[in-house]
PDB file of C-alpha atoms and ligand atoms in Angstrom:
ATOM      1  CA  MET A   1      20.708  56.623  48.074  1.00 56.00           C
ATOM      2  CA  SER A   2      17.945  55.079  50.178  1.00 60.00           C
ATOM      3  CA  GLU A   3      15.235  56.898  51.696  1.00 55.00           C
ATOM      4  CA  PRO A   4      15.300  56.473  55.549  1.00 62.00           C
ATOM      5  CA  VAL A   5      12.711  54.721  56.963  1.00 57.00           C
ATOM      6  CA  SER A   6      11.051  57.006  59.120  1.00 64.00           C
ATOM      7  CA  ALA A   7      10.393  59.469  55.945  1.00 89.00           C
ATOM      8  CA  LEU A   8       8.211  56.846  54.620  1.00 96.00           C
ATOM      9  CA  VAL A   9       4.599  56.953  55.483  1.00 97.00           C
ATOM     10  CA  PRO A  10       2.933  53.238  55.007  1.00 97.00           C
ATOM     11  CA  LEU A  11      -0.239  52.817  52.886  1.00 97.00           C
ATOM     12  CA  PRO A  12      -2.355  50.587  55.257  1.00 98.00           C
ATOM     13  CA  PRO A  13      -3.516  47.488  53.925  1.00 98.00           C
ATOM     14  CA  ARG A  14      -7.007  47.137  52.094  1.00 98.00           C
ATOM     15  CA  ARG A  15      -8.289  43.846  51.521  1.00 98.00           C
ATOM     16  CA  ARG A  16     -12.279  44.836  50.048  1.00 98.00           C
ATOM     17  CA  ILE A  17     -11.914  45.920  46.640  1.00 98.00           C
ATOM     18  CA  ALA A  18     -14.448  47.626  44.527  1.00 99.00           C
ATOM     19  CA  VAL A  19     -13.501  47.716  40.884  1.00 99.00           C
ATOM     20  CA  LEU A  20     -15.026  50.238  38.277  1.00 98.00           C
ATOM     21  CA  ILE A  21     -15.012  49.364  34.426  1.00 98.00           C
ATOM     22  CA  SER A  22     -16.767  50.715  31.476  1.00 98.00           C
ATOM     23  CA  GLY A  23     -16.676  47.974  29.146  1.00 98.00           C
ATOM     24  CA  ARG A  24     -14.645  44.626  28.024  1.00 97.00           C
ATOM     25  CA  GLY A  25     -13.048  44.283  31.556  1.00 98.00           C
ATOM     26  CA  SER A  26     -10.109  42.245  31.011  1.00 98.00           C
ATOM     27  CA  ASN A  27      -8.208  43.929  33.583  1.00 98.00           C
ATOM     28  CA  LEU A  28     -10.466  42.850  36.102  1.00 98.00           C
ATOM     29  CA  GLU A  29     -10.472  39.256  34.797  1.00 98.00           C
ATOM     30  CA  ALA A  30      -6.623  38.891  35.062  1.00 98.00           C
ATOM     31  CA  LEU A  31      -7.287  40.470  38.847  1.00 98.00           C
ATOM     32  CA  VAL A  32     -10.114  37.938  39.646  1.00 98.00           C
ATOM     33  CA  GLU A  33      -7.581  35.370  38.222  1.00 98.00           C
ATOM     34  CA  ALA A  34      -4.664  36.625  40.039  1.00 98.00           C
ATOM     35  CA  MET A  35      -6.540  36.793  43.370  1.00 98.00           C
ATOM     36  CA  ALA A  36      -7.622  33.010  43.001  1.00 98.00           C
ATOM     37  CA  ALA A  37      -4.431  31.685  41.813  1.00 98.00           C
ATOM     38  CA  GLU A  38      -2.706  33.217  44.237  1.00 98.00           C
ATOM     39  CA  ARG A  39      -4.940  32.926  46.904  1.00 98.00           C
ATOM     40  CA  TRP A  40      -5.013  36.478  48.190  1.00 98.00           C
ATOM     41  CA  ASP A  41      -6.557  37.065  51.445  1.00 98.00           C
ATOM     42  CA  ALA A  42      -8.989  40.020  49.689  1.00 98.00           C
ATOM     43  CA  ARG A  43     -12.039  40.133  48.120  1.00 98.00           C
ATOM     44  CA  ILE A  44     -13.596  42.020  45.774  1.00 98.00           C
ATOM     45  CA  VAL A  45     -17.341  43.579  47.275  1.00 98.00           C
ATOM     46  CA  ALA A  46     -18.184  45.098  43.876  1.00 98.00           C
ATOM     47  CA  VAL A  47     -18.134  45.394  40.431  1.00 98.00           C
ATOM     48  CA  ILE A  48     -19.452  48.693  39.334  1.00 98.00           C
ATOM     49  CA  ALA A  49     -19.979  49.814  35.407  1.00 98.00           C
ATOM     50  CA  ASN A  50     -21.242  53.307  34.225  1.00 98.00           C
ATOM     51  CA  ARG A  51     -22.571  51.432  31.355  1.00 97.00           C
ATOM     52  CA  PRO A  52     -25.194  48.636  32.224  1.00 96.00           C
ATOM     53  CA  ASP A  53     -24.160  46.700  28.996  1.00 97.00           C
ATOM     54  CA  ALA A  54     -20.557  46.267  29.916  1.00 98.00           C
ATOM     55  CA  ALA A  55     -19.435  43.109  28.786  1.00 98.00           C
ATOM     56  CA  GLY A  56     -17.080  43.035  32.293  1.00 98.00           C
ATOM     57  CA  LEU A  57     -20.201  43.136  34.137  1.00 98.00           C
ATOM     58  CA  ALA A  58     -21.736  40.208  32.957  1.00 98.00           C
ATOM     59  CA  TRP A  59     -18.618  38.419  33.120  1.00 98.00           C
ATOM     60  CA  ALA A  60     -18.252  39.209  36.860  1.00 98.00           C
ATOM     61  CA  ALA A  61     -21.885  38.559  37.411  1.00 98.00           C
ATOM     62  CA  ALA A  62     -21.557  35.043  35.788  1.00 98.00           C
ATOM     63  CA  ARG A  63     -18.666  34.526  38.707  1.00 97.00           C
ATOM     64  CA  GLY A  64     -21.082  35.434  41.319  1.00 98.00           C
ATOM     65  CA  LEU A  65     -19.328  38.842  41.902  1.00 98.00           C
ATOM     66  CA  PRO A  66     -21.542  41.582  43.534  1.00 98.00           C
ATOM     67  CA  THR A  67     -21.979  43.858  40.282  1.00 98.00           C
ATOM     68  CA  ALA A  68     -23.747  46.926  39.965  1.00 98.00           C
ATOM     69  CA  GLY A  69     -24.735  49.292  36.616  1.00 98.00           C
ATOM     70  CA  LEU A  70     -24.904  52.885  37.142  1.00 98.00           C
ATOM     71  CA  ASP A  71     -25.541  54.497  33.886  1.00 97.00           C
ATOM     72  CA  HIS A  72     -23.952  57.916  33.765  1.00 97.00           C
ATOM     73  CA  ARG A  73     -26.527  59.095  31.047  1.00 96.00           C
ATOM     74  CA  ALA A  74     -29.369  59.164  34.066  1.00 97.00           C
ATOM     75  CA  PHE A  75     -27.515  61.786  35.629  1.00 97.00           C
ATOM     76  CA  ALA A  76     -27.507  65.299  34.549  1.00 96.00           C
ATOM     77  CA  GLU A  77     -24.240  66.686  36.463  1.00 96.00           C
ATOM     78  CA  ARG A  78     -21.126  65.101  36.690  1.00 95.00           C
ATOM     79  CA  GLU A  79     -21.145  65.326  40.771  1.00 96.00           C
ATOM     80  CA  ALA A  80     -24.660  63.948  40.952  1.00 97.00           C
ATOM     81  CA  PHE A  81     -23.438  60.676  39.226  1.00 98.00           C
ATOM     82  CA  ASP A  82     -19.944  60.633  41.281  1.00 98.00           C
ATOM     83  CA  ALA A  83     -22.471  61.158  44.408  1.00 98.00           C
ATOM     84  CA  ALA A  84     -24.119  57.776  43.583  1.00 98.00           C
ATOM     85  CA  LEU A  85     -21.131  56.220  42.620  1.00 98.00           C
ATOM     86  CA  ALA A  86     -19.524  57.102  45.941  1.00 98.00           C
ATOM     87  CA  GLN A  87     -22.683  55.812  47.663  1.00 98.00           C
ATOM     88  CA  ALA A  88     -22.740  52.107  46.012  1.00 98.00           C
ATOM     89  CA  ILE A  89     -19.149  52.081  46.617  1.00 98.00           C
ATOM     90  CA  ASP A  90     -19.473  52.902  50.654  1.00 98.00           C
ATOM     91  CA  ALA A  91     -22.442  50.602  50.648  1.00 98.00           C
ATOM     92  CA  SER A  92     -20.299  47.919  49.693  1.00 98.00           C
ATOM     93  CA  GLY A  93     -17.741  48.314  52.510  1.00 98.00           C
ATOM     94  CA  ALA A  94     -15.066  49.086  49.702  1.00 98.00           C
ATOM     95  CA  GLU A  95     -11.756  49.758  51.264  1.00 98.00           C
ATOM     96  CA  LEU A  96     -10.092  50.228  47.859  1.00 98.00           C
ATOM     97  CA  VAL A  97     -11.469  51.583  44.671  1.00 98.00           C
ATOM     98  CA  VAL A  98      -9.687  50.301  41.611  1.00 99.00           C
ATOM     99  CA  LEU A  99     -10.266  51.978  37.996  1.00 98.00           C
ATOM    100  CA  ALA A 100      -9.941  49.470  35.544  1.00 98.00           C
ATOM    101  CA  GLY A 101     -10.859  50.870  32.169  1.00 98.00           C
ATOM    102  CA  PHE A 102     -13.267  53.293  33.933  1.00 98.00           C
ATOM    103  CA  MET A 103     -13.739  55.725  31.297  1.00 96.00           C
ATOM    104  CA  ARG A 104     -15.092  58.741  33.010  1.00 96.00           C
ATOM    105  CA  ILE A 105     -13.623  61.428  34.439  1.00 95.00           C
ATOM    106  CA  LEU A 106     -13.893  61.923  37.969  1.00 97.00           C
ATOM    107  CA  SER A 107     -14.897  65.055  40.230  1.00 97.00           C
ATOM    108  CA  ASP A 108     -12.273  66.611  42.383  1.00 97.00           C
ATOM    109  CA  GLY A 109     -14.304  65.636  45.706  1.00 97.00           C
ATOM    110  CA  PHE A 110     -14.817  62.141  44.273  1.00 98.00           C
ATOM    111  CA  VAL A 111     -11.227  62.064  44.072  1.00 98.00           C
ATOM    112  CA  ARG A 112     -10.445  63.657  47.459  1.00 97.00           C
ATOM    113  CA  ARG A 113     -12.803  61.159  49.578  1.00 98.00           C
ATOM    114  CA  TYR A 114     -10.592  58.079  48.290  1.00 98.00           C
ATOM    115  CA  GLU A 115      -7.353  59.920  48.372  1.00 96.00           C
ATOM    116  CA  GLY A 116      -4.932  57.050  48.906  1.00 96.00           C
ATOM    117  CA  ARG A 117      -6.932  54.201  48.203  1.00 98.00           C
ATOM    118  CA  LEU A 118      -8.143  55.235  44.592  1.00 98.00           C
ATOM    119  CA  VAL A 119      -6.091  53.723  41.933  1.00 98.00           C
ATOM    120  CA  ASN A 120      -6.037  53.483  38.186  1.00 98.00           C
ATOM    121  CA  ILE A 121      -4.052  51.811  35.221  1.00 98.00           C
ATOM    122  CA  HIS A 122      -3.092  54.234  32.108  1.00 98.00           C
ATOM    123  CA  PRO A 123      -2.154  52.578  28.740  1.00 98.00           C
ATOM    124  CA  SER A 124       1.083  54.535  28.671  1.00 98.00           C
ATOM    125  CA  LEU A 125       4.291  55.417  30.219  1.00 98.00           C
ATOM    126  CA  LEU A 126       3.376  58.648  32.167  1.00 98.00           C
ATOM    127  CA  PRO A 127       3.685  61.296  32.324  1.00 98.00           C
ATOM    128  CA  ALA A 128       3.609  60.633  28.870  1.00 98.00           C
ATOM    129  CA  PHE A 129       0.165  60.818  26.893  1.00 98.00           C
ATOM    130  CA  ALA A 130      -1.907  61.294  29.400  1.00 98.00           C
ATOM    131  CA  GLY A 131      -5.936  61.369  28.113  1.00 97.00           C
ATOM    132  CA  LEU A 132      -7.144  58.942  25.083  1.00 97.00           C
ATOM    133  CA  HIS A 133      -5.410  57.408  22.136  1.00 98.00           C
ATOM    134  CA  THR A 134      -2.407  56.914  23.454  1.00 98.00           C
ATOM    135  CA  HIS A 135      -0.552  53.942  21.724  1.00 98.00           C
ATOM    136  CA  ARG A 136      -1.423  56.169  18.372  1.00 98.00           C
ATOM    137  CA  ARG A 137      -0.004  59.285  20.051  1.00 98.00           C
ATOM    138  CA  ALA A 138       3.528  56.891  20.786  1.00 98.00           C
ATOM    139  CA  LEU A 139       3.747  55.607  17.235  1.00 98.00           C
ATOM    140  CA  GLU A 140       3.263  59.112  16.047  1.00 98.00           C
ATOM    141  CA  ALA A 141       5.879  60.421  18.214  1.00 98.00           C
ATOM    142  CA  GLY A 142       8.071  57.779  17.447  1.00 98.00           C
ATOM    143  CA  CYS A 143       8.817  56.036  20.743  1.00 98.00           C
ATOM    144  CA  ALA A 144      11.146  53.288  20.769  1.00 98.00           C
ATOM    145  CA  PHE A 145       8.993  51.879  24.314  1.00 98.00           C
ATOM    146  CA  ALA A 146       5.662  52.229  25.399  1.00 98.00           C
ATOM    147  CA  GLY A 147       3.846  50.647  28.456  1.00 98.00           C
ATOM    148  CA  ALA A 148       1.156  51.356  31.244  1.00 98.00           C
ATOM    149  CA  THR A 149       1.452  53.137  34.314  1.00 98.00           C
ATOM    150  CA  VAL A 150      -0.711  52.112  37.406  1.00 98.00           C
ATOM    151  CA  HIS A 151      -0.975  55.033  39.848  1.00 98.00           C
ATOM    152  CA  LEU A 152      -2.761  56.640  42.615  1.00 98.00           C
ATOM    153  CA  VAL A 153      -5.605  58.876  41.225  1.00 98.00           C
ATOM    154  CA  THR A 154      -5.452  62.678  42.400  1.00 97.00           C
ATOM    155  CA  PRO A 155      -7.677  65.074  40.901  1.00 95.00           C
ATOM    156  CA  THR A 156      -5.314  66.290  37.410  1.00 94.00           C
ATOM    157  CA  LEU A 157      -6.057  63.657  34.944  1.00 93.00           C
ATOM    158  CA  ASP A 158      -3.855  60.467  34.754  1.00 94.00           C
ATOM    159  CA  HIS A 159      -1.298  61.933  36.948  1.00 92.00           C
ATOM    160  CA  GLY A 160      -0.653  60.719  40.525  1.00 97.00           C
ATOM    161  CA  PRO A 161       2.145  59.036  42.330  1.00 98.00           C
ATOM    162  CA  ILE A 162       3.187  56.117  40.162  1.00 98.00           C
ATOM    163  CA  ILE A 163       3.090  52.377  41.584  1.00 98.00           C
ATOM    164  CA  ALA A 164       4.503  50.367  39.030  1.00 98.00           C
ATOM    165  CA  GLN A 165       5.312  51.074  35.468  1.00 99.00           C
ATOM    166  CA  ALA A 166       5.294  48.199  32.086  1.00 98.00           C
ATOM    167  CA  VAL A 167       7.981  48.663  29.496  1.00 98.00           C
ATOM    168  CA  VAL A 168       6.824  47.767  26.036  1.00 98.00           C
ATOM    169  CA  PRO A 169       9.120  47.759  23.048  1.00 98.00           C
ATOM    170  CA  VAL A 170       7.415  49.547  19.787  1.00 98.00           C
ATOM    171  CA  ARG A 171       8.011  47.640  16.926  1.00 97.00           C
ATOM    172  CA  PRO A 172       9.565  48.988  13.738  1.00 95.00           C
ATOM    173  CA  ASP A 173       6.359  47.787  11.619  1.00 96.00           C
ATOM    174  CA  ASP A 174       4.212  48.346  14.570  1.00 98.00           C
ATOM    175  CA  THR A 175       0.401  49.066  14.015  1.00 98.00           C
ATOM    176  CA  GLU A 176      -2.250  50.548  17.080  1.00 98.00           C
ATOM    177  CA  ALA A 177      -3.673  47.224  16.950  1.00 98.00           C
ATOM    178  CA  GLY A 178      -0.917  45.244  17.890  1.00 98.00           C
ATOM    179  CA  LEU A 179       0.830  47.292  20.227  1.00 98.00           C
ATOM    180  CA  SER A 180      -2.082  48.114  22.027  1.00 98.00           C
ATOM    181  CA  ALA A 181      -2.420  44.350  22.404  1.00 98.00           C
ATOM    182  CA  ARG A 182       1.002  43.394  23.583  1.00 98.00           C
ATOM    183  CA  VAL A 183       0.689  46.547  26.176  1.00 98.00           C
ATOM    184  CA  LEU A 184      -2.661  44.784  27.650  1.00 98.00           C
ATOM    185  CA  ALA A 185      -1.049  41.487  28.004  1.00 98.00           C
ATOM    186  CA  ALA A 186       1.475  43.672  30.021  1.00 98.00           C
ATOM    187  CA  GLU A 187      -1.282  45.260  31.761  1.00 98.00           C
ATOM    188  CA  HIS A 188      -2.565  42.206  32.714  1.00 98.00           C
ATOM    189  CA  ARG A 189       0.734  41.230  34.830  1.00 98.00           C
ATOM    190  CA  LEU A 190       1.529  44.490  36.115  1.00 98.00           C
ATOM    191  CA  TYR A 191      -2.138  45.375  37.647  1.00 99.00           C
ATOM    192  CA  PRO A 192      -2.425  42.577  40.199  1.00 98.00           C
ATOM    193  CA  MET A 193       1.375  42.958  40.728  1.00 98.00           C
ATOM    194  CA  ALA A 194       0.601  46.546  41.895  1.00 98.00           C
ATOM    195  CA  LEU A 195      -2.423  45.695  43.324  1.00 98.00           C
ATOM    196  CA  ARG A 196      -1.611  43.239  45.600  1.00 98.00           C
ATOM    197  CA  TRP A 197       1.346  45.188  46.961  1.00 98.00           C
ATOM    198  CA  LEU A 198      -1.372  47.881  47.801  1.00 98.00           C
ATOM    199  CA  ILE A 199      -3.450  45.269  49.220  1.00 98.00           C
ATOM    200  CA  GLU A 200      -1.414  43.973  51.743  1.00 98.00           C
ATOM    201  CA  GLY A 201      -0.052  47.253  52.564  1.00 98.00           C
ATOM    202  CA  ARG A 202       3.394  47.184  51.368  1.00 98.00           C
ATOM    203  CA  LEU A 203       3.814  50.249  49.712  1.00 98.00           C
ATOM    204  CA  ALA A 204       4.781  53.759  51.702  1.00 98.00           C
ATOM    205  CA  LEU A 205       5.140  57.461  50.226  1.00 98.00           C
ATOM    206  CA  ASP A 206       8.396  59.197  50.683  1.00 97.00           C
ATOM    207  CA  ALA A 207       8.884  62.902  51.805  1.00 97.00           C
ATOM    208  CA  GLN A 208       8.014  63.867  48.030  1.00 96.00           C
ATOM    209  CA  GLY A 209       4.636  62.074  48.008  1.00 96.00           C
ATOM    210  CA  ARG A 210       6.339  58.953  45.588  1.00 98.00           C
ATOM    211  CA  VAL A 211       5.165  55.634  46.521  1.00 98.00           C
ATOM    212  CA  ARG A 212       7.936  53.427  47.499  1.00 98.00           C
ATOM    213  CA  PRO A 213       7.618  49.296  48.025  1.00 98.00           C
ATOM    214  CA  LEU A 214       8.423  48.672  51.705  1.00 97.00           C
ATOM    215  CA  ASP A 215      10.240  45.522  50.532  1.00 96.00           C
ATOM    216  CA  GLY A 216      12.414  47.357  48.267  1.00 95.00           C
ATOM    217  CA  GLN A 217      10.619  45.326  45.027  1.00 95.00           C
ATOM    218  CA  PRO A 218      11.269  46.979  41.656  1.00 97.00           C
ATOM    219  CA  GLN A 219       8.470  49.129  40.544  1.00 98.00           C
ATOM    220  CA  GLY A 220       9.082  48.413  37.082  1.00 97.00           C
ATOM    221  CA  LEU A 221       8.212  45.092  34.640  1.00 98.00           C
ATOM    222  CA  PHE A 222      10.077  44.644  30.981  1.00 98.00           C
ATOM    223  CA  PHE A 223       8.443  42.746  28.415  1.00 97.00           C
ATOM    224  CA  GLU A 224      11.106  41.661  25.432  1.00 93.00           C
ATOM    225  CA  SER A 225       8.749  42.169  22.801  1.00 90.00           C
TER     226      SER A 225
HETATM  227  C1  GAR B 301      -7.038  49.370  29.512  1.00 73.81           C
HETATM  228  O1  GAR B 301      -5.899  49.390  28.369  1.00 73.81           O
HETATM  229  C2  GAR B 301      -6.764  50.502  30.233  1.00 73.81           C
HETATM  230  O2  GAR B 301      -5.523  50.575  30.810  1.00 73.81           O
HETATM  231  C3  GAR B 301      -7.331  51.742  29.625  1.00 73.81           C
HETATM  232  O3  GAR B 301      -8.464  51.112  29.127  1.00 73.81           O
HETATM  233  C4  GAR B 301      -8.212  49.643  28.474  1.00 73.81           C
HETATM  234  C5  GAR B 301      -9.330  48.974  29.594  1.00 73.81           C
HETATM  235  O4  GAR B 301      -9.529  47.559  29.046  1.00 73.81           O
HETATM  236  N1  GAR B 301      -7.673  52.550  30.182  1.00 73.81           N
HETATM  237  C6  GAR B 301      -7.772  53.824  30.470  1.00 73.81           C
HETATM  238  O5  GAR B 301      -7.097  54.269  29.064  1.00 73.81           O
HETATM  239  C7  GAR B 301      -7.862  54.952  31.425  1.00 73.81           C
HETATM  240  N2  GAR B 301      -7.380  56.285  31.108  1.00 73.81           N
HETATM  241  P1  GAR B 301     -10.218  46.550  29.641  1.00 73.81           P
HETATM  242  O6  GAR B 301     -11.792  46.917  29.977  1.00 73.81           O
HETATM  243  O7  GAR B 301     -10.193  45.240  28.794  1.00 73.81           O
HETATM  244  O8  GAR B 301      -9.618  46.212  31.319  1.00 73.81           O
END
């Protein structure tokens, strides 16, 4: 049965985006390319990396995006790093905070500050395989399907309301490298799709705190191979 409309609490549009990365930044690239190709009414106001040598940071700077390197090793405490991070995000005027391969655990205070506007992509079908080495663990478990999940971030690592998932079949002869490359290609389709919904205010939370698209879009992408 579909939810009565009154039970849904819409998530407001958020058009100014900060993207947090730690490395390669291929999801950032996919986002920037989708925004340009589809002429989104939205803007990336900051790309911030916790590793100043992150390849994605150089890519973003070369594209003329505002970038900042904030080396977490310069901070003795996680909370101090998170406070500096929040300061950089807020100074940019960002409304939506997008984690795109950001490999730092964020403190509860940081997560609460951006509640409902902090989003992550994780390379597994959550709630299976939170944490690291997701593809290796999916292969070891004999999973027939792997994939990726876009979700709102809550203080529990790799949990939080699911916005969308991509399902990728595991091949009988799969390797960790092969599976992870195919899931990454799926991520590059999934994350821009889900972010566009968020940016344009096309999502809501239901009475159980689950994310529901207001226009009834399917929340899954299926890949054949
Ligand atoms: C992506 O596969 C992303 O899902 C994963 O890191 C990779 C970043 O790639 N994120 C996590 O594991 C977060 N728990 P990218 O830098 O090329 O976008």
